[in-house]
Amino acid sequence: MPEPDNTFAAANGLLHRRVFLKTGVAAVGLLTAQVAAGTRDPWMKEPGAALGESGAPSDHESHVVRTGIGSQPGTTGSGASRTPLEFLDGIVTPSRLHFERHHSGIPDIDPARHRLVIHGLVDRPLSFDVESLDRYPRASRIQFLECSGNSGSATAPVAAADATCSSIHGLVSGSEWGGVPLAVLLDEAGVKPKASWVVAGGADAAMMSRSIPLAKIMDDAIVALYQNGERLRPANGYPMRLFLPGWEGNASVKWLRSLTVTDQPAMTKDETSKYSDLMHDGKAKLFTFPMGVKSVITSPSPGLAMAGSGVYQISGIAWSGAGSVRRVEVSADGGNTWAESALDAHVLPKSLTRFRSAWRWDGKPAVIMSRAIDETGAVQPTRVAALAGLANFYHHNGMQAWQVGADGGVTNVYV
Ligand code: CO
């Protein structure tokens, strides 16, 4: 199916984004004949499995699980697990595959006993349980959550040869988060004029705590109760968590137990011993909350081998803590030329956005990469530009390049 020359939008086979919508697959003849002849596959010859109370993925998808599960030495719950981005599509991560980052395991919380206390510089200290929060106005939004350490391994001096999309970038997920706007609860408590910060504390054994500027709390923060239409799962803060759209994940304190309104940050262990950004001059940036504009190609990527030359779909996710993704561009020649990608219909603020490009691969080695531009005009930096200045691995949002080999294999590469 040859395209006219003007459908090529960038060098090395990248097609105009309108081609993506027209590209079909021709090898359907045999299947059509079988269906026409009334042939039945084995699973069509007897009734299928019984109804069930709770669903599970196909046994044929058992490889689609969280990856990179690692904990601090001597612990089982102080670490992280990663979303298998390379096997997923769309912008919502199945709840069972949402990444995890815990500082002292997952507490087993009885919702009948759990309370959220709002106190400090307020006129009326308040206490809420799940049942009382259920009576308040509800906000629900599809938004991303990203660990500030996501993509940190891409700051290493040498590109890890065995890295995958999820091993580098799997500490980001997307969900529909539903809960009560915190502005409603703080208005009820009555914030005193000199208040400027809120210290959020969790009910885990580490009492994970972060200081949050009051302005963010009043802007778009929620106490999340639901994720993807069901009650939060324990690994994501059951029965209630703080959710701060677009900000580094650890600040969205899980198992939320207390909100202390103050006039200064508390300098908790979780914002001084970690989650502060060391610079080359020995100083550190504190309270670096928003996640930068970013994208990554999830397919093709390592582990998803390509089966010879032809037209392929390049697909991935883009996001920005500053708002909506305006544009994503893809390169198939290591960043020399770029073509605009098609964006899926759901382009939402502080959400994952799915992009797709059509690529006519000639079967020769190629380097593919993506870059996102957000609604503020911020452009995702090259890896080298993103690393300038920072001496740590937090908040890395440089471009990810994948090397496609002549054999169809895909590997991590720096350009
Ligand atoms: Co930070």
PDB file of N, CA and C in Angstrom, residues 303-375:
ATOM      1  N   GLY A 303      11.892  -5.830  24.538  1.00  0.00           N
ATOM      2  CA  GLY A 303      11.015  -6.954  24.838  1.00  0.00           C
ATOM      3  C   GLY A 303       9.901  -7.128  23.825  1.00  0.00           C
ATOM      4  N   LEU A 304       9.681  -6.097  23.004  1.00  0.00           N
ATOM      5  CA  LEU A 304       8.659  -6.180  21.957  1.00  0.00           C
ATOM      6  C   LEU A 304       9.391  -6.194  20.608  1.00  0.00           C
ATOM      7  N   ALA A 305       9.829  -7.363  20.193  1.00  0.00           N
ATOM      8  CA  ALA A 305      10.621  -7.475  18.972  1.00  0.00           C
ATOM      9  C   ALA A 305       9.754  -7.194  17.742  1.00  0.00           C
ATOM     10  N   MET A 306      10.347  -6.590  16.731  1.00  0.00           N
ATOM     11  CA  MET A 306       9.643  -6.281  15.479  1.00  0.00           C
ATOM     12  C   MET A 306       9.917  -7.385  14.471  1.00  0.00           C
ATOM     13  N   ALA A 307       8.875  -7.748  13.730  1.00  0.00           N
ATOM     14  CA  ALA A 307       8.960  -8.909  12.832  1.00  0.00           C
ATOM     15  C   ALA A 307       9.197  -8.477  11.387  1.00  0.00           C
ATOM     16  N   GLY A 308      10.348  -7.898  11.118  1.00  0.00           N
ATOM     17  CA  GLY A 308      10.702  -7.551   9.749  1.00  0.00           C
ATOM     18  C   GLY A 308      10.181  -6.193   9.316  1.00  0.00           C
ATOM     19  N   SER A 309      10.670  -5.742   8.156  1.00  0.00           N
ATOM     20  CA  SER A 309      10.319  -4.402   7.684  1.00  0.00           C
ATOM     21  C   SER A 309       8.831  -4.298   7.387  1.00  0.00           C
ATOM     22  N   GLY A 310       8.332  -3.069   7.377  1.00  0.00           N
ATOM     23  CA  GLY A 310       6.916  -2.840   7.108  1.00  0.00           C
ATOM     24  C   GLY A 310       6.403  -1.684   7.928  1.00  0.00           C
ATOM     25  N   VAL A 311       5.079  -1.486   7.867  1.00  0.00           N
ATOM     26  CA  VAL A 311       4.480  -0.369   8.611  1.00  0.00           C
ATOM     27  C   VAL A 311       4.173  -0.798  10.036  1.00  0.00           C
ATOM     28  N   TYR A 312       4.644  -0.008  10.991  1.00  0.00           N
ATOM     29  CA  TYR A 312       4.411  -0.267  12.420  1.00  0.00           C
ATOM     30  C   TYR A 312       3.769   0.949  13.060  1.00  0.00           C
ATOM     31  N   GLN A 313       3.099   0.716  14.178  1.00  0.00           N
ATOM     32  CA  GLN A 313       2.601   1.822  14.980  1.00  0.00           C
ATOM     33  C   GLN A 313       3.604   2.105  16.096  1.00  0.00           C
ATOM     34  N   ILE A 314       4.061   3.342  16.150  1.00  0.00           N
ATOM     35  CA  ILE A 314       4.830   3.806  17.307  1.00  0.00           C
ATOM     36  C   ILE A 314       3.833   4.439  18.263  1.00  0.00           C
ATOM     37  N   SER A 315       3.793   3.951  19.510  1.00  0.00           N
ATOM     38  CA  SER A 315       2.814   4.446  20.474  1.00  0.00           C
ATOM     39  C   SER A 315       3.479   4.691  21.815  1.00  0.00           C
ATOM     40  N   GLY A 316       2.943   5.644  22.534  1.00  0.00           N
ATOM     41  CA  GLY A 316       3.502   5.924  23.850  1.00  0.00           C
ATOM     42  C   GLY A 316       2.603   6.841  24.658  1.00  0.00           C
ATOM     43  N   ILE A 317       3.143   7.274  25.811  1.00  0.00           N
ATOM     44  CA  ILE A 317       2.403   8.161  26.703  1.00  0.00           C
ATOM     45  C   ILE A 317       3.194   9.446  26.913  1.00  0.00           C
ATOM     46  N   ALA A 318       2.441  10.536  27.086  1.00  0.00           N
ATOM     47  CA  ALA A 318       3.029  11.835  27.390  1.00  0.00           C
ATOM     48  C   ALA A 318       2.230  12.451  28.522  1.00  0.00           C
ATOM     49  N   TRP A 319       2.894  13.306  29.308  1.00  0.00           N
ATOM     50  CA  TRP A 319       2.203  13.928  30.438  1.00  0.00           C
ATOM     51  C   TRP A 319       2.983  15.143  30.915  1.00  0.00           C
ATOM     52  N   SER A 320       2.319  15.993  31.695  1.00  0.00           N
ATOM     53  CA  SER A 320       2.970  17.166  32.265  1.00  0.00           C
ATOM     54  C   SER A 320       2.263  17.570  33.542  1.00  0.00           C
ATOM     55  N   GLY A 321       3.027  17.879  34.563  1.00  0.00           N
ATOM     56  CA  GLY A 321       2.461  18.373  35.809  1.00  0.00           C
ATOM     57  C   GLY A 321       1.937  19.793  35.708  1.00  0.00           C
ATOM     58  N   ALA A 322       2.226  20.459  34.578  1.00  0.00           N
ATOM     59  CA  ALA A 322       1.795  21.847  34.412  1.00  0.00           C
ATOM     60  C   ALA A 322       0.435  21.966  33.735  1.00  0.00           C
ATOM     61  N   GLY A 323      -0.098  20.858  33.210  1.00  0.00           N
ATOM     62  CA  GLY A 323      -1.390  20.944  32.536  1.00  0.00           C
ATOM     63  C   GLY A 323      -1.524  19.888  31.463  1.00  0.00           C
ATOM     64  N   SER A 324      -2.107  20.267  30.326  1.00  0.00           N
ATOM     65  CA  SER A 324      -2.361  19.318  29.243  1.00  0.00           C
ATOM     66  C   SER A 324      -1.160  19.214  28.311  1.00  0.00           C
ATOM     67  N   VAL A 325      -1.066  18.078  27.646  1.00  0.00           N
ATOM     68  CA  VAL A 325      -0.091  17.908  26.573  1.00  0.00           C
ATOM     69  C   VAL A 325      -0.654  18.561  25.314  1.00  0.00           C
ATOM     70  N   ARG A 326       0.115  19.436  24.705  1.00  0.00           N
ATOM     71  CA  ARG A 326      -0.350  20.114  23.497  1.00  0.00           C
ATOM     72  C   ARG A 326       0.042  19.317  22.251  1.00  0.00           C
ATOM     73  N   ARG A 327       1.206  18.688  22.272  1.00  0.00           N
ATOM     74  CA  ARG A 327       1.752  18.110  21.045  1.00  0.00           C
ATOM     75  C   ARG A 327       2.811  17.074  21.424  1.00  0.00           C
ATOM     76  N   VAL A 328       2.898  16.024  20.649  1.00  0.00           N
ATOM     77  CA  VAL A 328       3.983  15.050  20.794  1.00  0.00           C
ATOM     78  C   VAL A 328       4.595  14.840  19.418  1.00  0.00           C
ATOM     79  N   GLU A 329       5.913  14.789  19.377  1.00  0.00           N
ATOM     80  CA  GLU A 329       6.620  14.552  18.118  1.00  0.00           C
ATOM     81  C   GLU A 329       7.483  13.305  18.268  1.00  0.00           C
ATOM     82  N   VAL A 330       7.636  12.592  17.148  1.00  0.00           N
ATOM     83  CA  VAL A 330       8.390  11.352  17.139  1.00  0.00           C
ATOM     84  C   VAL A 330       9.486  11.448  16.082  1.00  0.00           C
ATOM     85  N   SER A 331      10.647  10.893  16.418  1.00  0.00           N
ATOM     86  CA  SER A 331      11.763  10.831  15.470  1.00  0.00           C
ATOM     87  C   SER A 331      12.137   9.373  15.250  1.00  0.00           C
ATOM     88  N   ALA A 332      12.541   9.058  14.027  1.00  0.00           N
ATOM     89  CA  ALA A 332      13.040   7.710  13.718  1.00  0.00           C
ATOM     90  C   ALA A 332      14.486   7.762  13.255  1.00  0.00           C
ATOM     91  N   ASP A 333      15.113   8.936  13.399  1.00  0.00           N
ATOM     92  CA  ASP A 333      16.521   9.058  13.015  1.00  0.00           C
ATOM     93  C   ASP A 333      17.340   9.715  14.132  1.00  0.00           C
ATOM     94  N   GLY A 334      17.047   9.304  15.353  1.00  0.00           N
ATOM     95  CA  GLY A 334      17.855   9.741  16.493  1.00  0.00           C
ATOM     96  C   GLY A 334      17.711  11.202  16.844  1.00  0.00           C
ATOM     97  N   GLY A 335      16.606  11.820  16.440  1.00  0.00           N
ATOM     98  CA  GLY A 335      16.353  13.194  16.849  1.00  0.00           C
ATOM     99  C   GLY A 335      16.734  14.234  15.811  1.00  0.00           C
ATOM    100  N   ASN A 336      17.126  13.811  14.604  1.00  0.00           N
ATOM    101  CA  ASN A 336      17.464  14.796  13.566  1.00  0.00           C
ATOM    102  C   ASN A 336      16.220  15.404  12.939  1.00  0.00           C
ATOM    103  N   THR A 337      15.218  14.577  12.649  1.00  0.00           N
ATOM    104  CA  THR A 337      13.967  15.087  12.088  1.00  0.00           C
ATOM    105  C   THR A 337      12.803  14.541  12.903  1.00  0.00           C
ATOM    106  N   TRP A 338      11.705  15.301  12.921  1.00  0.00           N
ATOM    107  CA  TRP A 338      10.567  14.973  13.792  1.00  0.00           C
ATOM    108  C   TRP A 338       9.258  15.057  13.033  1.00  0.00           C
ATOM    109  N   ALA A 339       8.323  14.189  13.389  1.00  0.00           N
ATOM    110  CA  ALA A 339       6.972  14.219  12.828  1.00  0.00           C
ATOM    111  C   ALA A 339       5.964  14.302  13.964  1.00  0.00           C
ATOM    112  N   GLU A 340       4.903  15.070  13.766  1.00  0.00           N
ATOM    113  CA  GLU A 340       3.878  15.208  14.805  1.00  0.00           C
ATOM    114  C   GLU A 340       3.063  13.920  14.906  1.00  0.00           C
ATOM    115  N   SER A 341       2.820  13.486  16.137  1.00  0.00           N
ATOM    116  CA  SER A 341       2.017  12.289  16.386  1.00  0.00           C
ATOM    117  C   SER A 341       0.537  12.640  16.458  1.00  0.00           C
ATOM    118  N   ALA A 342      -0.297  11.621  16.227  1.00  0.00           N
ATOM    119  CA  ALA A 342      -1.728  11.746  16.499  1.00  0.00           C
ATOM    120  C   ALA A 342      -1.950  11.492  17.986  1.00  0.00           C
ATOM    121  N   LEU A 343      -2.821  12.295  18.611  1.00  0.00           N
ATOM    122  CA  LEU A 343      -3.157  12.101  20.021  1.00  0.00           C
ATOM    123  C   LEU A 343      -4.524  11.441  20.118  1.00  0.00           C
ATOM    124  N   ASP A 344      -4.659  10.460  21.020  1.00  0.00           N
ATOM    125  CA  ASP A 344      -5.972   9.879  21.273  1.00  0.00           C
ATOM    126  C   ASP A 344      -6.922  10.959  21.790  1.00  0.00           C
ATOM    127  N   ALA A 345      -8.205  10.687  21.745  1.00  0.00           N
ATOM    128  CA  ALA A 345      -9.219  11.715  22.010  1.00  0.00           C
ATOM    129  C   ALA A 345      -9.095  12.344  23.389  1.00  0.00           C
ATOM    130  N   HIS A 346      -8.714  11.555  24.394  1.00  0.00           N
ATOM    131  CA  HIS A 346      -8.690  12.084  25.745  1.00  0.00           C
ATOM    132  C   HIS A 346      -7.385  12.829  26.009  1.00  0.00           C
ATOM    133  N   VAL A 347      -7.395  14.137  25.792  1.00  0.00           N
ATOM    134  CA  VAL A 347      -6.256  14.996  26.143  1.00  0.00           C
ATOM    135  C   VAL A 347      -6.699  15.811  27.350  1.00  0.00           C
ATOM    136  N   LEU A 348      -6.254  15.379  28.529  1.00  0.00           N
ATOM    137  CA  LEU A 348      -6.766  15.930  29.788  1.00  0.00           C
ATOM    138  C   LEU A 348      -5.628  16.547  30.596  1.00  0.00           C
ATOM    139  N   PRO A 349      -5.924  17.562  31.417  1.00  0.00           N
ATOM    140  CA  PRO A 349      -4.866  18.201  32.198  1.00  0.00           C
ATOM    141  C   PRO A 349      -4.285  17.252  33.248  1.00  0.00           C
ATOM    142  N   LYS A 350      -2.960  17.269  33.349  1.00  0.00           N
ATOM    143  CA  LYS A 350      -2.250  16.477  34.369  1.00  0.00           C
ATOM    144  C   LYS A 350      -2.632  14.997  34.275  1.00  0.00           C
ATOM    145  N   SER A 351      -2.780  14.546  33.042  1.00  0.00           N
ATOM    146  CA  SER A 351      -3.174  13.164  32.753  1.00  0.00           C
ATOM    147  C   SER A 351      -2.179  12.561  31.775  1.00  0.00           C
ATOM    148  N   LEU A 352      -2.095  11.243  31.742  1.00  0.00           N
ATOM    149  CA  LEU A 352      -1.402  10.601  30.635  1.00  0.00           C
ATOM    150  C   LEU A 352      -2.171  10.908  29.350  1.00  0.00           C
ATOM    151  N   THR A 353      -1.435  11.103  28.254  1.00  0.00           N
ATOM    152  CA  THR A 353      -2.024  11.298  26.938  1.00  0.00           C
ATOM    153  C   THR A 353      -1.385  10.270  26.006  1.00  0.00           C
ATOM    154  N   ARG A 354      -2.199   9.543  25.266  1.00  0.00           N
ATOM    155  CA  ARG A 354      -1.682   8.490  24.378  1.00  0.00           C
ATOM    156  C   ARG A 354      -1.395   9.070  22.999  1.00  0.00           C
ATOM    157  N   PHE A 355      -0.180   8.831  22.485  1.00  0.00           N
ATOM    158  CA  PHE A 355       0.155   9.283  21.125  1.00  0.00           C
ATOM    159  C   PHE A 355       0.494   8.094  20.236  1.00  0.00           C
ATOM    160  N   ARG A 356       0.278   8.291  18.931  1.00  0.00           N
ATOM    161  CA  ARG A 356       0.510   7.216  17.962  1.00  0.00           C
ATOM    162  C   ARG A 356       1.036   7.812  16.656  1.00  0.00           C
ATOM    163  N   SER A 357       2.018   7.138  16.072  1.00  0.00           N
ATOM    164  CA  SER A 357       2.544   7.514  14.756  1.00  0.00           C
ATOM    165  C   SER A 357       2.684   6.267  13.912  1.00  0.00           C
ATOM    166  N   ALA A 358       2.532   6.430  12.619  1.00  0.00           N
ATOM    167  CA  ALA A 358       2.779   5.326  11.684  1.00  0.00           C
ATOM    168  C   ALA A 358       4.208   5.433  11.166  1.00  0.00           C
ATOM    169  N   TRP A 359       4.885   4.295  11.133  1.00  0.00           N
ATOM    170  CA  TRP A 359       6.296   4.279  10.746  1.00  0.00           C
ATOM    171  C   TRP A 359       6.541   3.144   9.734  1.00  0.00           C
ATOM    172  N   ARG A 360       7.038   3.503   8.572  1.00  0.00           N
ATOM    173  CA  ARG A 360       7.422   2.478   7.595  1.00  0.00           C
ATOM    174  C   ARG A 360       8.888   2.145   7.825  1.00  0.00           C
ATOM    175  N   TRP A 361       9.106   1.038   8.551  1.00  0.00           N
ATOM    176  CA  TRP A 361      10.480   0.643   8.893  1.00  0.00           C
ATOM    177  C   TRP A 361      11.100  -0.101   7.708  1.00  0.00           C
ATOM    178  N   ASP A 362      12.313   0.321   7.343  1.00  0.00           N
ATOM    179  CA  ASP A 362      12.977  -0.295   6.189  1.00  0.00           C
ATOM    180  C   ASP A 362      13.807  -1.513   6.586  1.00  0.00           C
ATOM    181  N   GLY A 363      13.763  -1.889   7.849  1.00  0.00           N
ATOM    182  CA  GLY A 363      14.500  -3.078   8.279  1.00  0.00           C
ATOM    183  C   GLY A 363      15.937  -2.804   8.666  1.00  0.00           C
ATOM    184  N   LYS A 364      16.343  -1.538   8.589  1.00  0.00           N
ATOM    185  CA  LYS A 364      17.727  -1.187   8.953  1.00  0.00           C
ATOM    186  C   LYS A 364      17.754  -0.620  10.373  1.00  0.00           C
ATOM    187  N   PRO A 365      18.905  -0.628  11.017  1.00  0.00           N
ATOM    188  CA  PRO A 365      18.997  -0.066  12.368  1.00  0.00           C
ATOM    189  C   PRO A 365      18.483   1.376  12.400  1.00  0.00           C
ATOM    190  N   ALA A 366      17.746   1.683  13.444  1.00  0.00           N
ATOM    191  CA  ALA A 366      17.167   3.034  13.576  1.00  0.00           C
ATOM    192  C   ALA A 366      17.066   3.380  15.055  1.00  0.00           C
ATOM    193  N   VAL A 367      17.060   4.656  15.358  1.00  0.00           N
ATOM    194  CA  VAL A 367      16.862   5.122  16.733  1.00  0.00           C
ATOM    195  C   VAL A 367      15.558   5.923  16.777  1.00  0.00           C
ATOM    196  N   ILE A 368      14.599   5.438  17.601  1.00  0.00           N
ATOM    197  CA  ILE A 368      13.305   6.120  17.715  1.00  0.00           C
ATOM    198  C   ILE A 368      13.222   6.821  19.060  1.00  0.00           C
ATOM    199  N   MET A 369      12.573   7.948  19.083  1.00  0.00           N
ATOM    200  CA  MET A 369      12.422   8.711  20.319  1.00  0.00           C
ATOM    201  C   MET A 369      11.224   9.659  20.189  1.00  0.00           C
ATOM    202  N   SER A 370      10.782  10.162  21.337  1.00  0.00           N
ATOM    203  CA  SER A 370       9.628  11.073  21.346  1.00  0.00           C
ATOM    204  C   SER A 370       9.952  12.276  22.215  1.00  0.00           C
ATOM    205  N   ARG A 371       9.221  13.365  21.950  1.00  0.00           N
ATOM    206  CA  ARG A 371       9.313  14.535  22.834  1.00  0.00           C
ATOM    207  C   ARG A 371       7.930  15.167  22.925  1.00  0.00           C
ATOM    208  N   ALA A 372       7.612  15.633  24.129  1.00  0.00           N
ATOM    209  CA  ALA A 372       6.293  16.229  24.389  1.00  0.00           C
ATOM    210  C   ALA A 372       6.436  17.722  24.609  1.00  0.00           C
ATOM    211  N   ILE A 373       5.381  18.454  24.235  1.00  0.00           N
ATOM    212  CA  ILE A 373       5.273  19.890  24.494  1.00  0.00           C
ATOM    213  C   ILE A 373       3.948  20.092  25.227  1.00  0.00           C
ATOM    214  N   ASP A 374       3.980  20.817  26.347  1.00  0.00           N
ATOM    215  CA  ASP A 374       2.729  20.981  27.105  1.00  0.00           C
ATOM    216  C   ASP A 374       2.061  22.322  26.818  1.00  0.00           C
ATOM    217  N   GLU A 375       0.936  22.549  27.465  1.00  0.00           N
ATOM    218  CA  GLU A 375       0.136  23.745  27.154  1.00  0.00           C
ATOM    219  C   GLU A 375       0.813  25.044  27.540  1.00  0.00           C
TER     220      GLU A 375
END
